[in-house]
Amino acid sequence: MGTELLAPLDLAFWHLESDAHPMHLGALAVFAPAPGPGASPDHVLELLRTRAAAIPRLRMCVRDVLLPVGGAAWTVDKDFDVHRHVRRVAVADDDFMAGATRLAGELMEQPLERGLPPWQLYLIGGADGGPFAVLVKLHHALADGMRAVAIGAGIFDEIAATTARSVSRGRPAVPPRSWLPDPREMAGMALGRIGEVGRALGVGASVVRAGRLGLRSTAFTAPSSGTRRLATADLDATALQRIRRAEGGTANDILLAVVAGALRRWMAGRGEVLPGTGPRALVPVSRRRPGGAITGNRLSAYLLDLPVGAADPRERLRAVRAAMDRNKAAGPLKGAGAVAVLADQLHPLAHRFGAPLAANAARMLFDLLVTSVPLPRSALSLAGCPLSALYPMAPLARGQSLAVALSTYGGRVHVGLVADGKALPDLDRLAAAVGEEFAELEELVTGGLRSGARAPESVT
């Protein structure tokens, strides 16, 4: 494998990190025991190491380069040792899931070691013959949500078997893009940059207009402590589709409305005054083209004021749907939420020296992050043990206290909540509120249909 310059947004994520503000995302994959005798923990650990070592991208580390000044590149770690990256930890709690979540929070606090490929896998084991989990940590410079799925899928039995067959047939892995562009592409790149600079100016103006100091939860204005706390929730994907058929909109609209309702419950339980608008969520949007290369972060985002002030769950859903429709009509390259596209226009030195300023500005734009991560629909397993749940975990930017990530697998919507441990010590209560809000919305919708109420027309 050759050398590949970090894409501008990757470089921004690399320099946004500090010891107190690690910029890695992750996932907690939970596996049920295999039928029959099953695999021993030592066998699972060795399998993880073998499969991770076979993923070319996981052998790459970040090195500074002479040109462009301030830039960095992905290069193969000549001293790569998978044992540095894949480790086993034990859970002593009687409640395995509670213990695994607590332990994962402690592990997510720890920054990834610079100078090594920026990732870690932890095999979290409980009692022999019982369930186990795998915590995946990937630096955001290495992967966004979709790319993380593409990289991490290599540990599963089904994906690893397919990859092995492709290699045996002589199909080489696609190498990373060289840092030196093909001369034939230069003219097209230049023309594209002209258009992107114009869009960036518009986004920059929107960012300035979007800055605010409105009324927010004290949890969202608390200083960052660098600690991490995790919590999870599970929702019925079939019920989600029933709500969608009855109310219209998208599944993502419904989940955003559920988050808004959960925040309302949680803030009211804290005795806080409910704001008229907000808190504001950053909702990432992938800019990847179908069939395009998976290298480099390709993200934009929408900004959404979550309607926590509305008392009716259906009213909250309608407000979210209308706001997201406006965002989609404008497109992912317009508005303050598209601030990530500005990274493409900045010189590497600007990322290196301007990262602290950009990080501190994040809290002026949004209060929390809410993202959906797509997963394969097929059943997955590790060492014959079926995957029962996968909770995605988004990173916290400096000054941010809460990130909510959602993924659908096996008929369930798995919700992973990551919070600053001191700002949100009651994160478990917020996780419970997610389930309560979803149950109330389902009852309002499906209960009304059972009683003979006419469902509103679907909005396409």
XYZ file of C-alpha atoms in Angstrom:
460
model
C 0.000 0.000 0.000
C 1.224 3.501 -0.779
C 0.951 6.874 0.879
C -2.283 8.855 0.884
C -2.784 12.427 2.045
C -5.425 12.905 4.703
C -8.503 14.457 3.161
C -9.197 17.973 4.507
C -12.027 16.882 6.807
C -9.951 13.924 8.067
C -7.131 16.350 8.858
C -9.571 18.599 10.696
C -10.747 15.711 12.884
C -7.133 14.715 13.540
C -6.248 18.181 14.851
C -9.528 18.738 16.724
C -8.492 16.050 19.201
C -6.912 16.652 22.590
C -6.269 14.376 25.565
C -9.499 15.579 27.189
C -11.470 15.476 23.929
C -10.752 12.258 22.011
C -12.200 12.242 18.516
C -12.918 8.558 18.039
C -16.257 6.992 17.267
C -17.162 3.450 18.200
C -19.658 0.669 18.520
C -20.522 -1.892 21.169
C -21.417 -5.162 19.447
C -23.131 -7.703 21.714
C -23.061 -11.417 20.852
C -25.237 -14.232 22.165
C -23.626 -17.572 23.034
C -23.214 -19.926 20.097
C -25.462 -23.002 19.976
C -23.642 -26.100 21.136
C -20.240 -26.046 22.853
C -19.412 -22.598 21.440
C -16.071 -20.863 21.030
C -13.675 -20.192 23.890
C -12.714 -16.594 24.712
C -9.142 -17.326 23.620
C -10.381 -18.542 20.243
C -12.569 -15.447 19.761
C -9.662 -13.182 20.725
C -7.318 -14.848 18.248
C -9.985 -14.710 15.543
C -10.429 -10.974 16.104
C -6.687 -10.414 15.832
C -6.362 -12.461 12.662
C -9.267 -10.741 10.927
C -8.309 -7.227 12.023
C -4.741 -7.755 10.811
C -6.112 -8.784 7.399
C -7.891 -5.420 6.893
C -5.379 -3.227 5.021
C -6.835 0.046 6.288
C -6.165 -0.953 9.887
C -2.418 -1.105 9.209
C -2.267 2.598 8.300
C -1.029 5.320 10.644
C -0.764 9.112 10.328
C 2.580 10.766 9.566
C 3.405 14.441 8.954
C 4.567 15.321 5.443
C 6.779 18.091 4.061
C 4.305 19.072 1.344
C 1.783 20.450 1.602
C 3.054 22.359 4.609
C 1.028 21.350 7.643
C -0.365 18.277 5.930
C -0.318 14.640 7.000
C -0.631 11.322 5.232
C -1.729 7.769 5.804
C 1.191 5.377 5.552
C 1.705 1.707 6.369
C 2.950 1.067 9.903
C 6.074 -1.016 9.267
C 6.106 -2.133 12.908
C 2.419 -3.053 12.990
C 1.567 -5.433 15.835
C -2.081 -6.415 16.104
C -1.597 -7.354 19.772
C -1.287 -3.637 20.562
C -4.764 -3.062 19.179
C -6.880 -6.099 20.121
C -7.172 -6.843 23.825
C -9.380 -8.755 26.202
C -11.039 -7.292 29.308
C -13.365 -8.993 31.778
C -16.672 -7.891 33.295
C -17.262 -8.943 36.882
C -20.824 -7.560 37.213
C -23.681 -10.038 37.569
C -25.594 -7.946 35.012
C -23.385 -8.419 31.937
C -24.927 -5.652 29.844
C -24.678 -3.083 32.629
C -21.085 -4.052 33.305
C -20.115 -4.031 29.631
C -21.673 -0.586 29.118
C -19.899 0.842 32.165
C -16.577 -0.617 31.082
C -17.056 0.614 27.509
C -17.565 4.133 28.848
C -14.256 3.970 30.699
C -12.486 2.694 27.585
C -14.066 5.367 25.376
C -12.520 8.049 27.626
C -9.009 6.995 26.641
C -7.534 8.674 23.544
C -6.016 6.452 20.883
C -2.222 6.433 20.891
C -0.717 8.717 18.269
C 1.977 7.204 16.087
C 0.077 3.916 15.812
C -2.835 3.019 13.536
C -5.680 4.891 15.292
C -8.026 2.100 16.357
C -8.654 -0.425 19.133
C -10.789 -3.538 19.608
C -11.704 -4.838 23.053
C -13.190 -8.277 23.649
C -15.404 -7.784 26.706
C -16.170 -11.108 28.322
C -18.456 -12.151 31.129
C -19.094 -15.635 32.465
C -17.800 -18.517 30.357
C -20.498 -19.693 27.986
C -22.438 -16.460 28.357
C -22.807 -13.414 26.127
C -19.810 -11.268 25.236
C -19.247 -7.955 23.514
C -16.708 -6.298 21.238
C -15.996 -2.596 21.631
C -14.668 -0.999 18.443
C -12.870 2.363 18.580
C -11.915 4.110 15.322
C -10.536 7.626 15.070
C -12.875 9.944 13.172
C -9.988 10.774 10.834
C -9.981 7.107 9.833
C -13.720 6.683 9.426
C -17.110 8.311 9.400
C -20.157 6.182 10.225
C -20.582 4.491 6.833
C -16.864 3.952 6.414
C -16.580 2.554 9.947
C -19.201 -0.057 9.065
C -17.284 -0.965 5.896
C -14.032 -1.353 7.842
C -15.401 -3.033 10.951
C -17.549 -5.520 9.036
C -14.403 -7.503 8.297
C -14.456 -9.079 11.763
C -17.759 -10.903 11.146
C -17.855 -14.508 9.926
C -19.955 -13.765 6.867
C -17.878 -10.791 5.638
C -14.531 -12.410 6.446
C -15.490 -15.523 4.455
C -16.468 -13.419 1.428
C -13.228 -11.431 1.628
C -11.163 -14.610 1.856
C -12.839 -16.007 -1.267
C -12.141 -12.786 -3.184
C -8.460 -12.865 -2.219
C -8.161 -16.542 -3.158
C -9.519 -15.696 -6.614
C -6.804 -13.130 -7.128
C -8.895 -10.002 -6.706
C -6.545 -7.506 -5.095
C -7.839 -5.076 -2.510
C -8.348 -1.573 -3.891
C -5.306 0.479 -2.803
C -5.743 3.892 -1.237
C -5.720 6.876 -3.496
C -2.243 8.288 -3.982
C -1.545 11.731 -2.579
C -0.310 12.770 -6.041
C -3.343 13.456 -8.298
C -3.487 12.235 -11.864
C -2.646 15.215 -14.161
C -5.726 14.408 -16.241
C -7.870 15.159 -13.215
C -6.367 18.566 -12.470
C -8.632 20.612 -14.761
C -11.778 18.989 -13.423
C -10.571 19.453 -9.857
C -9.884 23.138 -10.447
C -13.347 23.751 -11.887
C -14.905 21.840 -9.009
C -12.989 23.942 -6.485
C -14.335 27.172 -7.950
C -17.894 25.997 -7.336
C -17.026 24.666 -3.878
C -15.447 27.958 -2.811
C -18.660 29.758 -3.726
C -20.689 27.283 -1.681
C -18.237 27.624 1.203
C -18.699 31.394 1.322
C -22.447 30.876 1.592
C -21.999 28.308 4.346
C -19.638 30.623 6.218
C -22.229 33.395 6.209
C -24.853 30.929 7.449
C -22.563 29.817 10.271
C -22.226 33.394 11.492
C -25.994 33.906 11.380
C -26.647 30.601 13.154
C -24.506 31.342 16.201
C -26.630 31.784 19.309
C -26.675 31.958 23.072
C -30.262 30.918 23.711
C -31.788 29.177 26.731
C -30.453 25.632 26.982
C -30.246 22.807 29.479
C -27.522 23.279 32.068
C -26.115 19.937 30.887
C -25.450 21.463 27.460
C -23.673 24.509 28.883
C -21.550 22.656 31.461
C -17.780 22.701 30.824
C -16.339 19.529 29.338
C -14.687 17.207 31.847
C -13.211 14.667 29.417
C -15.071 11.842 31.168
C -17.394 9.531 29.273
C -20.590 7.782 30.242
C -22.535 5.397 27.987
C -26.132 4.231 27.983
C -28.259 2.221 25.569
C -31.887 1.821 24.563
C -33.730 -0.626 22.297
C -36.792 0.147 20.174
C -39.019 -2.102 18.081
C -38.266 -1.559 14.373
C -41.639 -3.055 13.384
C -43.444 -0.539 15.593
C -41.335 2.204 14.008
C -42.638 1.226 10.576
C -46.229 1.180 11.875
C -45.795 4.742 13.113
C -44.284 5.759 9.793
C -47.146 4.282 7.785
C -49.675 6.089 9.958
C -47.962 9.466 10.329
C -45.884 9.782 7.166
C -42.370 11.158 6.925
C -39.252 9.053 7.318
C -38.075 6.666 9.994
C -35.337 9.171 10.791
C -37.941 11.911 11.339
C -39.688 9.692 13.880
C -36.463 8.859 15.716
C -35.512 12.546 15.882
C -38.952 13.311 17.312
C -38.478 10.520 19.872
C -35.150 12.066 20.920
C -36.894 15.433 21.285
C -39.600 13.884 23.460
C -37.030 12.032 25.558
C -35.127 15.264 26.159
C -38.393 16.940 27.208
C -39.075 14.201 29.770
C -35.508 14.246 31.021
C -35.300 18.050 31.338
C -38.663 18.190 33.099
C -37.471 15.480 35.502
C -34.478 17.666 36.307
C -36.784 20.573 37.070
C -35.430 22.651 34.179
C -37.408 25.284 32.308
C -38.349 23.968 28.872
C -37.095 26.271 26.112
C -39.409 27.549 23.405
C -37.017 26.302 20.724
C -34.149 23.877 20.843
C -31.930 22.358 22.001
C -30.320 22.282 18.579
C -29.173 19.013 17.055
C -26.525 18.498 14.413
C -27.768 15.741 12.085
C -24.899 14.404 9.897
C -25.580 13.700 6.226
C -23.367 11.482 4.076
C -22.076 13.038 0.857
C -20.861 9.724 -0.544
C -21.876 8.805 -4.051
C -23.187 5.283 -4.731
C -20.314 3.073 -5.799
C -17.704 5.704 -4.895
C -14.508 5.098 -2.970
C -14.863 4.720 0.777
C -11.679 6.635 1.639
C -11.981 9.977 3.388
C -14.788 11.483 5.438
C -17.550 12.782 3.162
C -19.961 14.542 5.479
C -22.266 17.489 5.692
C -25.059 18.053 8.209
C -28.400 19.641 8.921
C -29.220 21.762 11.954
C -32.511 20.975 13.669
C -34.124 22.756 16.616
C -35.679 19.884 18.544
C -39.243 20.866 19.576
C -39.002 19.955 23.273
C -41.456 22.725 24.120
C -44.335 20.957 22.334
C -46.371 18.788 24.715
C -47.998 16.538 22.087
C -45.746 13.774 20.634
C -47.549 14.032 17.299
C -47.001 17.785 17.221
C -43.297 17.204 17.864
C -43.176 14.720 14.989
C -44.909 17.144 12.630
C -42.479 19.925 13.609
C -39.455 17.684 13.044
C -40.784 16.452 9.713
C -41.435 19.997 8.463
C -37.977 21.193 9.539
C -36.225 18.220 7.946
C -38.208 18.712 4.743
C -36.912 22.287 4.616
C -33.367 21.084 5.212
C -33.623 18.497 2.433
C -35.114 21.018 0.030
C -32.114 23.304 0.608
C -29.711 20.380 0.228
C -26.736 19.156 2.304
C -24.348 21.779 0.903
C -26.266 24.822 2.121
C -26.808 26.322 5.530
C -24.767 26.407 8.722
C -25.089 22.653 9.200
C -22.864 22.190 6.163
C -19.920 23.652 8.078
C -17.938 20.474 7.359
C -17.657 21.450 3.693
C -15.588 24.456 4.750
C -12.800 22.041 5.657
C -12.314 21.274 1.964
C -11.358 24.915 1.305
C -8.805 25.384 4.094
C -5.054 24.981 3.827
C -3.591 22.216 6.030
C -1.911 24.849 8.215
C -5.345 26.296 8.971
C -6.446 22.907 10.313
C -3.279 22.505 12.342
C -3.422 25.905 14.061
C -7.105 26.750 13.792
C -8.513 23.520 15.257
C -8.861 24.897 18.837
C -10.870 27.872 17.575
C -13.104 25.643 15.466
C -13.611 23.240 18.360
C -14.667 25.994 20.739
C -17.098 27.363 18.157
C -19.037 24.078 17.948
C -21.080 24.793 21.072
C -22.267 28.038 19.481
C -23.846 26.127 16.590
C -25.399 23.044 18.177
C -26.072 21.409 21.527
C -25.983 17.722 20.687
C -25.379 15.372 17.794
C -28.000 12.874 16.558
C -26.891 10.469 13.838
C -28.144 7.282 12.183
C -25.651 4.593 11.130
C -26.721 2.102 8.422
C -25.936 -1.568 9.058
C -26.099 -4.661 6.841
C -29.525 -6.282 6.848
C -28.220 -9.842 6.833
C -27.594 -11.784 10.040
C -24.021 -11.518 11.335
C -21.957 -13.627 13.705
C -18.494 -13.948 15.226
C -17.007 -17.402 15.800
C -20.500 -18.799 15.279
C -21.967 -16.553 17.992
C -24.883 -14.490 16.590
C -24.780 -10.714 16.794
C -27.717 -9.705 18.962
C -27.247 -5.923 19.133
C -24.936 -3.191 17.888
C -24.952 0.168 19.633
C -23.149 2.899 17.644
C -21.298 5.606 19.557
C -20.555 9.056 18.173
C -17.694 11.263 19.403
C -18.183 14.386 21.491
C -16.742 17.616 20.133
C -15.138 20.033 22.569
C -17.833 21.796 24.535
C -20.438 19.129 23.724
C -22.068 16.940 26.381
C -24.277 14.504 24.453
C -24.251 12.474 21.245
C -27.017 10.062 20.213
C -26.436 7.421 17.532
C -28.967 4.935 16.157
C -28.746 1.791 14.030
C -31.256 -0.842 12.978
C -30.418 -4.534 13.100
C -32.370 -7.725 13.702
C -35.753 -6.013 13.984
C -34.563 -3.565 16.637
C -33.389 0.021 16.651
C -30.324 0.148 18.879
C -29.647 3.539 20.463
C -26.206 4.419 21.796
C -25.884 7.506 23.989
C -22.454 8.998 24.750
C -22.225 11.804 27.298
C -19.789 13.797 29.344
C -19.830 11.879 32.614
C -19.974 14.940 34.857
C -22.396 16.990 32.778
C -24.886 14.113 32.439
C -24.454 11.777 35.408
C -28.106 10.775 34.946
C -27.645 9.514 31.371
C -29.415 6.256 32.263
C -32.552 8.297 32.940
C -32.334 9.872 29.500
C -31.909 6.425 27.935
C -35.021 5.221 29.768
C -36.897 8.311 28.552
C -36.121 7.321 24.943
C -37.977 4.044 25.439
C -40.842 5.723 27.290
C -41.296 8.356 24.598
C -41.278 5.777 21.812
C -43.866 3.662 23.648
C -46.152 6.674 24.143
C -45.892 7.699 20.491
C -46.651 4.156 19.354
C -49.671 3.952 21.652
C -51.014 7.303 20.457
C -50.694 6.256 16.823
C -51.610 2.571 16.858
C -54.098 2.956 19.730
C -55.893 5.671 17.781
C -56.030 3.437 14.726
C -57.447 0.549 16.758
C -60.153 2.842 18.127
C -61.204 3.777 14.604
C -59.468 7.157 14.256
C -58.469 7.986 10.714
C -54.724 8.090 10.120
C -53.361 11.232 8.471
C -52.387 10.988 4.863
C -48.822 9.866 4.222
C -46.371 12.560 3.175
C -43.880 11.585 0.506
